[in-house]
Coordinates of C-alpha atoms in Angstrom, one line a residue:
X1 CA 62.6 -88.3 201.1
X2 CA 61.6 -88.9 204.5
X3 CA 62.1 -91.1 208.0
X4 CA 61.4 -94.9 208.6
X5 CA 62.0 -96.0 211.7
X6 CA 64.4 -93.1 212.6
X7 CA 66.7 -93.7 209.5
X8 CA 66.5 -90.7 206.8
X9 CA 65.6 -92.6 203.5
X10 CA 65.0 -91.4 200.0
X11 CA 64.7 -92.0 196.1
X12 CA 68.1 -93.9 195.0
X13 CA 70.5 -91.8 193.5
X14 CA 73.3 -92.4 190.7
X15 CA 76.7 -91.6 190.2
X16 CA 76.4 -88.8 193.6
X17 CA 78.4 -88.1 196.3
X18 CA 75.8 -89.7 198.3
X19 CA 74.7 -92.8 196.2
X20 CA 74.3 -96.1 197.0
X21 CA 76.5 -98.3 194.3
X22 CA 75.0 -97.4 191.0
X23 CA 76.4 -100.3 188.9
X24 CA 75.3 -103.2 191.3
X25 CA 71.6 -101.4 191.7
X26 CA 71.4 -101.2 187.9
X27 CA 72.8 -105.0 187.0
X28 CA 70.3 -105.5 190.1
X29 CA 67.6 -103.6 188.2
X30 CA 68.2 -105.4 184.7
X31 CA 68.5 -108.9 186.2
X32 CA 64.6 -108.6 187.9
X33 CA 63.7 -106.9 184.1
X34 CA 61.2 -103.9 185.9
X35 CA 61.3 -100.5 185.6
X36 CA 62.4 -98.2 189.2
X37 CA 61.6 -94.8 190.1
X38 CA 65.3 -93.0 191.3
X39 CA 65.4 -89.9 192.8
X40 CA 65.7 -87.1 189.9
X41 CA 63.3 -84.7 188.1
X42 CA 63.3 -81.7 186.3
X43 CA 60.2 -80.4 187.7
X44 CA 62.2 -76.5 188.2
X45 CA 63.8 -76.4 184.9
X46 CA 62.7 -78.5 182.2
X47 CA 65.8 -80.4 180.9
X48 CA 67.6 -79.9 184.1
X49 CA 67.8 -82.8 186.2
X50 CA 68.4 -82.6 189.5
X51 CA 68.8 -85.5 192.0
X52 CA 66.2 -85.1 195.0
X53 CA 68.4 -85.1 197.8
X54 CA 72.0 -84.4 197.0
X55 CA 70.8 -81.5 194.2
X56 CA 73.5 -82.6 192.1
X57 CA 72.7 -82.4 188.0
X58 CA 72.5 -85.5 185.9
X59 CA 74.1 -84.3 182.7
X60 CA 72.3 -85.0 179.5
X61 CA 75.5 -86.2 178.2
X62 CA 76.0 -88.8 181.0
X63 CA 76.3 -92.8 179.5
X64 CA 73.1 -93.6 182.0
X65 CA 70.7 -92.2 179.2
X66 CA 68.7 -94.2 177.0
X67 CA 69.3 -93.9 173.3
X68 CA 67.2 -90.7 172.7
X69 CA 66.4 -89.7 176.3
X70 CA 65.7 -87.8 177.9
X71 CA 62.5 -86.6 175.8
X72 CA 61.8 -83.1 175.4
X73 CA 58.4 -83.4 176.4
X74 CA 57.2 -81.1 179.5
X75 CA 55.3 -83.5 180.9
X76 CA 57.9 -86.3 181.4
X77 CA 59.4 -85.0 184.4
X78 CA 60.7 -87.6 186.6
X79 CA 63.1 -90.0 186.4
X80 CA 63.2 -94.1 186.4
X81 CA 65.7 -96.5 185.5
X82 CA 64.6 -99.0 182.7
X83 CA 65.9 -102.4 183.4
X84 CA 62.6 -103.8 180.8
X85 CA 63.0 -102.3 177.3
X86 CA 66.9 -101.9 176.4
X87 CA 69.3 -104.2 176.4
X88 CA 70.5 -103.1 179.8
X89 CA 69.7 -100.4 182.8
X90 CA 69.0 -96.8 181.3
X91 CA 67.8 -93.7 182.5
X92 CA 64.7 -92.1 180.9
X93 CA 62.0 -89.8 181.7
X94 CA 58.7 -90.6 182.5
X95 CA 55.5 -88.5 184.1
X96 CA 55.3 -88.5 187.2
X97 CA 51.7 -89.7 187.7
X98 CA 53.2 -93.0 186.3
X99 CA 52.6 -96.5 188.9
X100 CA 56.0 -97.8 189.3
X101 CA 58.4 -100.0 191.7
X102 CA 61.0 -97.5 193.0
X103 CA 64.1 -98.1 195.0
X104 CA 65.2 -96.5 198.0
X105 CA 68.5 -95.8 199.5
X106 CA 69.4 -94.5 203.3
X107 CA 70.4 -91.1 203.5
X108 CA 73.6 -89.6 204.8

């Protein structure tokens, strides 16, 4: 995360105490049918995801998952939300050197 323009700004987050509204973003997200960077990894600890600013986990038993996700693999280690493949906005795990659209939300 950084500043633009004087206003801290980062990665979106879900379901945090400092999120933006994580149901409108993902019916946003599915509606334009693209897949988003958000603002989790689990770059530390493989299978622990963390959201970037707030450091709160992302369960791997929260609803926001894809069916199957997130992958085990090590090298899938950020986080996007798929609004393209599945019949709605999920979570899944994707490397990091990936070219995506990402979303950004300003910072408390």
């Amino acid at each position: 995360y950084g500043q633009i323009l004087n206003v801290e700004a980062g990665l979106a987050e879900l379901d945090t105490s400092s999120s933006c509204n994580s149901n409108e973003l993902l019916d946003t997200i599915f509606q334009i049918r693209r897949i988003f960077w958000v603002g989790g990894n689990d770059i530390f600890s493989e299978g622990t995801w963390v959201w970037q600013h707030s450091q709160e986990n992302l369960p791997l038993s929260s609803s926001r998952w894809g069916d199957d996700r997130p992958t085990s693999q090590t090298d899938m280690n950020c986080l996007v939300a798929d609004g393209y493949y599945y019949d709605d906005t999920y979570l899944t795990d994707q490397p990091c050197s990936e070219e995506r659209y990402f979303v950004c939300q300003i910072l408390n």
